[in-house]
XYZ file of N, CA and C in Angstrom:
759
model
N 95.234 59.845 143.940
C 94.585 60.548 142.816
C 93.062 60.438 142.898
N 92.548 59.252 143.244
C 91.103 59.090 143.339
C 90.529 60.016 144.407
N 91.275 60.136 145.541
C 90.800 61.025 146.606
C 90.817 62.472 146.120
N 91.843 62.839 145.347
C 91.940 64.196 144.802
C 90.775 64.470 143.857
N 90.442 63.499 143.023
C 89.305 63.661 142.101
C 88.007 63.839 142.891
N 87.801 62.991 143.870
C 86.564 63.048 144.648
C 86.422 64.388 145.354
N 87.528 64.891 145.905
C 87.496 66.193 146.571
C 87.167 67.294 145.567
N 87.794 67.237 144.388
C 87.553 68.256 143.374
C 86.096 68.252 142.929
N 85.533 67.059 142.723
C 84.129 66.965 142.305
C 83.221 67.543 143.380
N 83.499 67.232 144.637
C 82.652 67.750 145.716
C 82.728 69.275 145.790
N 83.892 69.832 145.486
C 84.040 71.292 145.490
C 83.314 71.940 144.321
N 83.197 71.216 143.215
C 82.519 71.763 142.037
C 80.999 71.647 142.119
N 80.496 70.718 142.910
C 79.052 70.449 142.897
C 78.182 71.680 143.170
N 78.529 72.562 144.106
C 77.677 73.751 144.306
C 77.580 74.624 143.055
N 78.664 74.709 142.293
C 78.644 75.495 141.060
C 77.804 74.800 139.994
N 77.894 73.469 139.931
C 77.104 72.700 138.972
C 75.619 72.858 139.271
N 75.257 72.751 140.542
C 73.850 72.883 140.930
C 73.333 74.292 140.650
N 74.168 75.290 140.926
C 73.743 76.674 140.680
C 73.543 76.929 139.196
N 74.378 76.322 138.372
C 74.244 76.502 136.918
C 72.932 75.939 136.407
N 72.427 74.880 137.034
C 71.172 74.274 136.595
C 69.995 75.224 136.768
N 70.098 76.139 137.702
C 69.005 77.089 137.932
C 69.251 78.447 137.312
N 70.219 78.535 136.400
C 70.583 79.831 135.826
C 69.466 80.398 134.960
N 69.249 81.720 135.067
C 68.357 82.458 134.172
C 68.816 83.899 134.158
N 68.190 84.710 133.278
C 68.632 86.087 133.136
C 69.913 86.134 132.327
N 70.652 87.222 132.443
C 71.904 87.309 131.696
C 72.897 88.223 132.401
N 73.066 87.973 133.692
C 74.109 88.663 134.450
C 74.922 87.613 135.194
N 76.195 87.914 135.415
C 77.087 86.960 136.067
C 77.807 87.634 137.231
N 77.048 88.410 137.995
C 77.647 89.166 139.095
C 78.122 88.249 140.217
N 77.630 87.010 140.250
C 78.036 86.091 141.311
C 79.247 85.249 140.917
N 79.843 85.527 139.748
C 81.055 84.829 139.327
C 82.271 85.647 139.761
N 83.213 84.980 140.405
C 84.406 85.674 140.886
C 85.442 85.699 139.770
N 85.381 86.746 138.943
C 86.302 86.902 137.817
C 86.812 88.338 137.827
N 88.106 88.487 137.531
C 88.752 89.792 137.595
C 89.378 90.124 136.251
N 89.290 91.390 135.851
C 89.917 91.852 134.617
C 91.336 92.299 134.933
N 92.309 91.700 134.242
C 93.714 92.000 134.495
C 94.239 93.124 133.616
N 93.578 93.363 132.503
C 93.995 94.400 131.556
C 92.957 95.507 131.522
N 93.282 96.663 130.952
C 92.285 97.727 130.807
C 91.054 97.221 130.064
N 89.893 97.692 130.495
C 88.638 97.283 129.861
C 88.532 97.893 128.472
N 87.536 97.417 127.720
C 87.315 97.916 126.356
C 87.192 99.441 126.375
N 87.718 100.113 125.342
C 87.694 101.581 125.313
C 86.337 102.147 124.904
N 85.288 101.416 125.178
C 83.938 101.930 124.964
C 83.045 101.408 126.085
N 81.929 102.050 126.279
C 80.940 101.657 127.281
C 79.629 101.422 126.535
N 79.288 100.143 126.350
C 78.100 99.811 125.556
C 76.842 100.471 126.107
N 76.648 100.380 127.401
C 75.436 100.943 127.998
C 75.374 102.454 127.766
N 76.504 103.143 127.935
C 76.524 104.601 127.745
C 76.242 104.962 126.280
N 76.843 104.222 125.346
C 76.600 104.489 123.925
C 75.149 104.230 123.576
N 74.620 103.104 124.053
C 73.228 102.768 123.765
C 72.275 103.790 124.376
N 72.551 104.210 125.594
C 71.659 105.180 126.248
C 71.711 106.535 125.541
N 72.876 106.934 125.083
C 72.984 108.199 124.363
C 72.096 108.180 123.113
N 72.153 107.100 122.353
C 71.299 106.994 121.169
C 69.830 106.830 121.552
N 69.577 106.085 122.634
C 68.196 105.864 123.062
C 67.519 107.161 123.479
N 68.282 108.101 124.014
C 67.704 109.359 124.486
C 67.111 110.172 123.339
N 67.495 109.859 122.101
C 66.982 110.591 120.931
C 66.030 109.752 120.089
N 65.670 108.561 120.575
C 64.836 107.650 119.790
C 63.395 107.644 120.296
N 62.481 107.484 119.372
C 61.063 107.380 119.732
C 60.604 105.930 119.863
N 61.377 105.006 119.299
C 61.030 103.587 119.362
C 62.314 102.774 119.382
N 62.385 101.794 120.300
C 63.624 101.045 120.524
C 63.290 99.565 120.706
N 64.078 98.698 120.091
C 63.948 97.258 120.316
C 65.296 96.711 120.780
N 65.236 95.789 121.737
C 66.432 95.119 122.247
C 66.334 93.648 121.876
N 67.262 93.178 121.038
C 67.237 91.799 120.564
C 67.982 90.887 121.537
N 67.355 89.765 121.884
C 67.992 88.847 122.824
C 68.249 89.506 124.159
N 67.205 90.008 124.765
C 67.341 90.852 125.962
C 67.802 90.091 127.200
N 67.846 88.749 127.135
C 68.204 87.980 128.332
C 67.134 88.148 129.388
N 67.524 88.567 130.558
C 66.551 88.842 131.614
C 66.086 90.281 131.632
N 66.504 91.062 130.614
C 66.081 92.449 130.516
C 66.889 93.408 131.368
N 67.972 92.917 131.972
C 68.727 93.737 132.921
C 69.321 94.980 132.257
N 70.030 94.774 131.159
C 70.688 95.906 130.492
C 69.672 96.840 129.854
N 68.621 96.291 129.257
C 67.635 97.139 128.577
C 66.928 98.041 129.582
N 66.625 97.522 130.753
C 66.005 98.347 131.796
C 66.932 99.493 132.194
N 68.224 99.211 132.281
C 69.196 100.246 132.639
C 69.307 101.302 131.534
N 69.366 100.850 130.295
C 69.548 101.761 129.163
C 68.349 102.692 128.991
N 67.153 102.185 129.224
C 65.939 102.955 128.912
C 65.287 103.595 130.129
N 65.917 103.513 131.284
C 65.313 104.072 132.502
C 64.960 105.543 132.308
N 63.696 105.871 132.559
C 63.248 107.259 132.491
C 62.960 107.784 131.103
N 63.103 106.968 130.068
C 62.872 107.445 128.704
C 61.399 107.336 128.321
N 60.971 108.256 127.490
C 59.599 108.243 126.984
C 59.644 107.810 125.522
N 59.540 106.495 125.304
C 59.634 105.941 123.955
C 58.869 104.630 123.922
N 58.591 104.167 122.710
C 58.002 102.834 122.547
C 59.134 101.825 122.690
N 58.996 100.913 123.659
C 60.078 100.000 123.999
C 59.616 98.551 123.850
N 60.412 97.760 123.128
C 60.099 96.353 122.887
C 61.379 95.545 123.048
N 61.256 94.347 123.608
C 62.400 93.441 123.730
C 62.022 92.077 123.172
N 62.997 91.401 122.564
C 62.791 90.026 122.127
C 63.724 89.107 122.906
N 63.312 87.852 123.038
C 64.133 86.839 123.700
C 63.665 85.469 123.211
N 64.622 84.616 122.867
C 64.273 83.312 122.304
C 64.112 82.227 123.361
N 64.911 82.277 124.445
C 64.878 81.227 125.459
C 63.652 81.405 126.351
N 62.799 80.370 126.416
C 61.542 80.461 127.162
C 61.745 80.877 128.610
N 62.781 80.340 129.246
C 63.039 80.678 130.650
C 63.251 82.177 130.800
N 64.048 82.751 129.911
C 64.330 84.181 130.010
C 63.165 85.046 129.543
N 62.303 84.524 128.689
C 61.113 85.293 128.321
C 60.308 85.617 129.577
N 60.161 84.629 130.441
C 59.416 84.852 131.686
C 60.151 85.818 132.605
N 61.466 85.637 132.723
C 62.253 86.514 133.596
C 62.194 87.953 133.089
N 62.398 88.127 131.769
C 62.388 89.471 131.192
C 61.010 90.108 131.305
N 59.961 89.320 131.095
C 58.602 89.856 131.207
C 58.335 90.375 132.608
N 58.732 89.591 133.608
C 58.523 90.014 134.999
C 59.278 91.307 135.304
N 60.445 91.465 134.715
C 61.242 92.660 134.985
C 60.767 93.859 134.166
N 60.464 93.646 132.888
C 60.252 94.761 131.970
C 58.798 95.213 131.829
N 57.873 94.289 131.942
C 56.476 94.691 131.735
C 56.029 95.769 132.713
N 56.403 95.690 134.009
C 56.029 96.788 134.916
C 56.617 98.138 134.505
N 57.650 98.119 133.655
C 58.268 99.359 133.174
C 57.650 99.830 131.857
N 56.609 99.122 131.401
C 55.964 99.496 130.157
C 56.663 98.969 128.914
N 57.473 97.939 129.076
C 58.227 97.376 127.955
C 57.619 96.039 127.566
N 57.235 95.893 126.299
C 56.695 94.632 125.796
C 57.823 93.642 125.545
N 57.594 92.376 125.855
C 58.572 91.319 125.627
C 57.954 90.260 124.725
N 58.645 89.936 123.638
C 58.162 88.937 122.688
C 59.130 87.767 122.620
N 58.600 86.559 122.635
C 59.422 85.388 122.385
C 59.665 85.278 120.896
N 60.898 85.511 120.462
C 61.163 85.558 119.023
C 62.626 85.262 118.736
N 62.878 84.703 117.554
C 64.219 84.481 117.031
C 64.762 85.822 116.541
N 65.927 86.205 117.024
C 66.465 87.520 116.681
C 66.908 87.633 115.229
N 66.975 86.512 114.519
C 67.357 86.572 113.102
C 66.143 86.588 112.185
N 64.939 86.435 112.755
C 63.689 86.522 111.977
C 62.707 87.356 112.794
N 62.791 88.645 112.635
C 62.080 89.558 113.522
C 60.612 89.713 113.126
N 59.706 89.647 114.105
C 58.273 89.720 113.829
C 57.753 91.159 113.804
N 58.471 92.030 113.096
C 58.106 93.439 113.057
C 57.995 93.912 111.610
N 57.201 94.953 111.417
C 57.092 95.544 110.088
C 58.354 96.323 109.741
N 58.500 96.607 108.465
C 59.630 97.420 108.016
C 59.606 98.772 108.730
N 60.787 99.320 108.983
C 60.940 100.670 109.543
C 60.142 100.851 110.835
N 60.275 99.887 111.764
C 59.523 99.930 113.022
C 60.240 100.650 114.157
N 61.593 100.733 114.103
C 62.325 101.223 115.267
C 63.426 102.210 114.874
N 63.527 103.267 115.677
C 64.611 104.236 115.494
C 65.951 103.678 115.966
N 65.908 102.714 116.896
C 67.137 102.163 117.450
C 66.970 100.661 117.658
N 67.892 99.897 117.084
C 67.932 98.441 117.252
C 69.172 98.115 118.082
N 68.972 97.515 119.247
C 70.065 97.155 120.146
C 70.253 95.644 120.168
N 71.489 95.223 120.287
C 71.786 93.791 120.355
C 73.084 93.612 121.113
N 72.994 93.046 122.291
C 74.187 92.778 123.108
C 74.347 91.277 123.254
N 75.321 90.728 122.540
C 75.692 89.318 122.657
C 74.595 88.375 122.180
N 73.857 88.760 121.151
C 72.817 87.911 120.565
C 73.060 87.824 119.059
N 72.886 86.623 118.489
C 73.026 86.465 117.043
C 72.052 87.391 116.328
N 72.462 87.901 115.166
C 71.589 88.797 114.413
C 71.736 88.548 112.923
N 70.797 89.067 112.173
C 70.855 89.084 110.716
C 70.931 90.545 110.304
N 72.054 90.994 109.740
C 72.179 92.412 109.389
C 71.042 92.933 108.526
N 70.582 92.111 107.583
C 69.492 92.555 106.704
C 68.202 92.760 107.488
N 67.939 91.896 108.472
C 66.742 92.042 109.293
C 66.824 93.303 110.155
N 67.997 93.550 110.735
C 68.170 94.770 111.533
C 67.933 96.008 110.668
N 68.494 95.991 109.462
C 68.317 97.122 108.552
C 66.858 97.276 108.157
N 66.185 96.172 107.954
C 64.775 96.217 107.525
C 63.891 96.891 108.565
N 64.089 96.562 109.849
C 63.186 97.103 110.879
C 63.624 98.473 111.375
N 64.806 98.936 110.966
C 65.277 100.274 111.364
C 64.619 101.341 110.498
N 64.290 102.458 111.111
C 63.710 103.576 110.370
C 64.802 104.325 109.618
N 64.419 105.110 108.642
C 65.374 106.015 107.991
C 65.920 106.974 109.039
N 67.234 107.110 109.076
C 67.859 107.915 110.119
C 68.065 107.171 111.414
N 67.679 105.878 111.438
C 67.811 105.079 112.652
C 69.188 104.443 112.784
N 69.401 103.756 113.915
C 70.706 103.175 114.233
C 70.565 101.717 114.659
N 71.630 100.949 114.415
C 71.793 99.598 114.950
C 73.085 99.594 115.759
N 73.009 99.137 116.997
C 74.193 99.048 117.861
C 74.298 97.626 118.377
N 75.435 96.984 118.144
C 75.630 95.636 118.665
C 77.006 95.492 119.293
N 77.036 94.839 120.436
C 78.294 94.418 121.058
C 78.270 92.900 121.099
N 79.379 92.277 120.679
C 79.423 90.831 120.570
C 80.734 90.273 121.117
N 80.730 88.967 121.353
C 81.941 88.243 121.718
C 82.721 87.929 120.453
N 84.041 88.028 120.511
C 84.878 87.767 119.357
C 84.889 86.302 118.948
N 85.475 86.022 117.785
C 85.369 84.691 117.194
C 86.179 83.637 117.952
N 87.184 84.031 118.721
C 87.993 83.042 119.432
C 88.156 83.415 120.895
N 87.027 83.587 121.564
C 87.019 83.872 123.000
C 87.616 82.697 123.775
N 88.447 82.961 124.754
C 89.044 81.958 125.628
C 89.766 80.864 124.830
N 90.691 81.216 123.952
C 91.364 80.211 123.118
C 92.207 79.225 123.925
N 92.592 79.600 125.139
C 93.404 78.715 125.971
C 92.690 77.392 126.282
N 91.367 77.388 126.205
C 90.609 76.174 126.530
C 90.800 75.070 125.494
N 91.167 75.438 124.267
C 91.222 74.447 123.182
C 92.294 73.385 123.433
N 93.322 73.734 124.147
C 94.378 72.768 124.475
C 93.808 71.603 125.278
N 92.787 71.866 126.069
C 92.204 70.842 126.939
C 90.891 70.297 126.381
N 90.201 71.115 125.613
C 88.945 70.707 124.989
C 89.036 70.993 123.490
N 89.563 70.056 122.697
C 89.696 70.290 121.253
C 88.379 70.626 120.570
N 87.249 70.263 121.189
C 85.941 70.574 120.616
C 85.518 72.011 120.887
N 86.333 72.757 121.591
C 85.997 74.139 121.918
C 85.639 74.911 120.649
N 84.565 75.662 120.707
C 84.020 76.334 119.527
C 84.887 77.511 119.091
N 85.121 77.586 117.781
C 85.623 78.808 117.162
C 84.456 79.401 116.385
N 84.051 80.593 116.744
C 82.867 81.197 116.150
C 83.207 81.855 114.805
N 82.218 82.057 113.952
C 82.464 82.802 112.710
C 82.985 84.200 113.014
N 83.713 84.756 112.078
C 84.261 86.106 112.248
C 83.167 87.126 111.951
N 82.240 87.258 112.898
C 81.093 88.143 112.686
C 81.482 89.612 112.703
N 82.627 89.935 113.282
C 83.039 91.341 113.303
C 83.088 91.892 111.883
N 83.679 91.170 110.981
C 83.734 91.610 109.589
C 82.471 91.217 108.821
N 81.927 90.040 109.130
C 80.732 89.575 108.422
C 79.552 90.510 108.649
N 79.337 90.907 109.893
C 78.217 91.804 110.182
C 78.405 93.162 109.508
N 79.629 93.669 109.498
C 79.851 94.949 108.826
C 79.529 94.852 107.342
N 79.987 93.778 106.706
C 79.668 93.594 105.284
C 78.162 93.474 105.082
N 77.491 92.768 105.986
C 76.046 92.608 105.880
C 75.297 93.914 106.054
N 75.722 94.736 107.011
C 75.067 96.033 107.206
C 75.232 96.911 105.970
N 76.448 96.951 105.431
C 76.696 97.774 104.244
C 75.869 97.263 103.060
N 75.808 95.957 102.889
C 75.026 95.384 101.791
C 73.545 95.708 101.930
N 73.084 95.869 103.192
C 71.676 96.192 103.441
C 71.411 97.692 103.407
N 72.426 98.500 103.077
C 72.228 99.932 102.917
C 72.579 100.782 104.114
N 73.184 100.182 105.138
C 73.578 100.952 106.314
C 74.997 101.491 106.162
N 75.317 102.469 106.985
C 76.655 103.064 107.028
C 77.299 102.681 108.356
N 78.551 102.217 108.322
C 79.261 101.867 109.559
C 79.824 103.144 110.179
N 79.315 103.515 111.346
C 79.774 104.711 112.041
C 80.913 104.416 113.018
N 80.942 103.192 113.534
C 81.981 102.825 114.491
C 82.114 101.306 114.473
N 83.347 100.812 114.501
C 83.585 99.369 114.562
C 84.940 99.158 115.239
N 84.926 98.605 116.439
C 86.154 98.414 117.206
C 86.125 97.064 117.907
N 87.291 96.466 118.076
C 87.372 95.243 118.862
C 88.462 95.396 119.912
N 88.369 94.557 120.951
C 89.272 94.682 122.099
C 89.547 93.300 122.673
N 90.777 93.109 123.115
C 91.194 91.847 123.719
C 91.781 92.132 125.095
N 91.435 91.283 126.059
C 91.935 91.478 127.420
C 91.995 90.145 128.156
N 92.829 90.090 129.189
C 92.941 88.894 130.014
C 92.018 89.018 131.232
N 91.362 87.890 131.551
C 90.538 87.831 132.756
C 90.996 86.639 133.592
N 90.764 86.720 134.892
C 91.202 85.655 135.803
C 90.021 85.173 136.632
N 89.696 83.885 136.488
C 88.669 83.259 137.314
C 89.313 82.800 138.620
N 88.696 83.173 139.725
C 89.309 82.910 141.030
C 89.424 81.423 141.321
N 88.413 80.651 140.926
C 88.417 79.216 141.217
C 88.010 78.440 139.973
N 88.318 77.147 139.975
C 87.860 76.271 138.898
C 86.339 76.231 138.869
N 85.720 76.315 140.027
C 84.255 76.326 140.092
C 83.648 77.499 139.350
N 84.242 78.686 139.471
C 83.734 79.858 138.761
C 83.786 79.640 137.254
N 84.891 79.043 136.776
C 85.009 78.792 135.342
C 84.014 77.723 134.897
N 83.873 76.656 135.651
C 82.920 75.601 135.301
C 81.500 76.159 135.242
N 81.157 77.001 136.199
C 79.819 77.629 136.188
C 79.595 78.393 134.890
N 80.586 79.169 134.457
C 80.462 79.927 133.213
C 80.316 78.996 132.012
N 81.091 77.921 131.973
C 81.034 77.010 130.837
C 79.705 76.256 130.782
N 79.108 76.010 131.926
C 77.812 75.335 131.952
C 76.672 76.266 131.577
N 76.767 77.533 131.983
C 75.685 78.481 131.672
C 75.837 79.073 130.276
N 77.008 78.939 129.681
C 77.243 79.364 128.295
C 77.793 78.157 127.524
N 76.942 77.154 127.250
C 77.418 75.859 126.740
C 77.955 75.899 125.319
N 77.815 77.041 124.629
C 78.334 77.116 123.264
C 79.861 77.177 123.225
N 80.520 77.414 124.353
C 81.986 77.422 124.364
C 82.546 75.996 124.283
N 82.115 75.167 125.199
C 82.545 73.766 125.233
C 81.284 72.926 125.367
N 80.731 72.489 124.241
C 79.448 71.792 124.261
C 79.486 70.493 125.061
N 78.365 70.214 125.731
C 78.183 68.945 126.458
C 79.254 68.725 127.521
N 79.663 69.779 128.178
C 80.639 69.619 129.249
C 80.025 68.824 130.397
N 80.735 67.791 130.833
C 80.339 66.996 131.991
C 81.460 67.114 133.025
N 81.321 68.039 133.982
C 82.422 68.290 134.920
C 82.848 67.063 135.722
N 81.909 66.153 135.993
C 82.258 64.967 136.769
C 83.044 63.982 135.910
N 82.515 63.686 134.719
C 83.197 62.740 133.835
C 84.528 63.291 133.328
N 84.637 64.606 133.232
C 85.842 65.228 132.673
C 86.678 65.921 133.741
N 86.591 65.410 134.958
C 87.278 66.069 136.061
C 88.792 66.055 135.870
N 89.354 64.996 135.287
C 90.802 64.966 135.087
C 91.250 66.075 134.136
N 90.459 66.302 133.074
C 90.778 67.374 132.128
C 90.685 68.730 132.806
N 89.671 68.916 133.631
C 89.512 70.195 134.332
C 90.646 70.436 135.324
N 91.084 69.381 135.990
C 92.199 69.532 136.928
C 93.492 69.848 136.188
N 93.684 69.229 135.010
C 94.866 69.541 134.205
C 94.833 70.993 133.746
N 93.661 71.461 133.366
C 93.489 72.860 132.966
C 93.838 73.786 134.133
N 93.325 73.457 135.295
C 93.584 74.284 136.480
C 95.076 74.348 136.774
N 95.751 73.204 136.689
C 97.194 73.173 136.956
C 97.972 74.010 135.944
N 97.566 73.937 134.665
C 98.333 74.595 133.604
C 98.074 76.096 133.510
N 96.850 76.517 133.768
C 96.480 77.907 133.522
C 96.418 78.762 134.784
N 96.555 78.139 135.930
C 96.449 78.919 137.175
C 97.708 79.740 137.406
N 97.503 80.994 137.767
C 98.567 81.902 138.165
C 98.231 82.444 139.545
N 99.028 83.365 140.034
C 98.715 84.005 141.313
C 97.400 84.777 141.237
N 96.989 85.167 140.021
C 95.739 85.915 139.843
C 94.525 85.006 139.729
N 94.728 83.738 139.361
C 93.623 82.825 139.125
C 93.823 82.107 137.803
N 92.763 81.516 137.257
C 92.819 80.847 135.959
C 92.653 81.926 134.891
N 93.694 82.161 134.112
C 93.722 83.308 133.203
C 93.342 82.882 131.788
N 92.359 83.578 131.219
C 91.899 83.361 129.850
C 91.842 84.693 129.118
N 91.815 84.616 127.790
C 91.782 85.824 126.958
C 90.387 86.033 126.390
N 89.840 87.208 126.613
C 88.515 87.558 126.090
C 88.649 88.478 124.877
N 87.682 88.379 123.969
C 87.605 89.261 122.801
C 86.185 89.800 122.693
N 86.059 91.104 122.540
C 84.759 91.730 122.335
C 84.861 92.771 121.229
N 83.734 93.082 120.625
C 83.714 94.160 119.637
C 82.374 94.880 119.670
N 82.372 96.086 119.137
C 81.156 96.874 119.020
C 81.052 97.414 117.596
N 79.830 97.434 117.086
C 79.551 98.017 115.779
C 78.357 98.959 115.926
N 78.505 100.170 115.444
C 77.395 101.121 115.364
C 77.169 101.431 113.887
N 75.957 101.187 113.417
C 75.624 101.427 112.010
C 74.378 102.298 111.930
N 74.281 103.118 110.912
C 73.124 104.000 110.751
C 72.493 103.806 109.375
N 71.191 104.100 109.333
C 70.424 103.973 108.095
C 70.190 105.382 107.541
N 70.760 105.693 106.391
C 70.627 107.054 105.863
C 69.163 107.506 105.776
N 68.941 108.759 106.100
C 67.575 109.312 106.053
C 67.129 109.478 104.601
């Protein structure tokens, strides 16, 4: 068993080291496969469709700016992005500033903008305050957010009882938007199974997104990780259940 643990730790170390240098907000180097049909919406396509008619757009929690650059490519509009994590502020600035997009280090729940500043408020996987989004949206403007569901990857709780259950923001945000005077134009959620090819791929994700299982120590908790691998591994890989939702809200003119 000790030899098995030592081998497992040595196999995980490259993923642990790579997680320490993580920045931006893309996970293209993670070997994960979707086993079920994807969500019946395309966030980037929906956001770009609305962006094509907007004169001013803000992206909350832009990460490394990857999605915002894709959504706004070729558009003639005032473009601003916010990001709270200092590391990503630098990454996003390097990517977006050459495209004419301003990047501000800011908390997405306390926006440093005047009332009615933007025709379109975008938020992909970043905490928000519905009242703040409504405040900075112009009359006739839109708020579009895609978020992770309240119980993403519930299979992990069997092995990590501290695994986070998030607030039910799908309903909370809708109530908040309506209370702030917005109209809900679209609200959908979707659940699907995904398969991580290796335990290392899953550990990398848990380290770069520490809000799922806080303070994960892959070396100290190697026995738990090996038990998880044994229990959840199928021919497809380590299978977990994902939950996502999208909300599109508009501010009456």
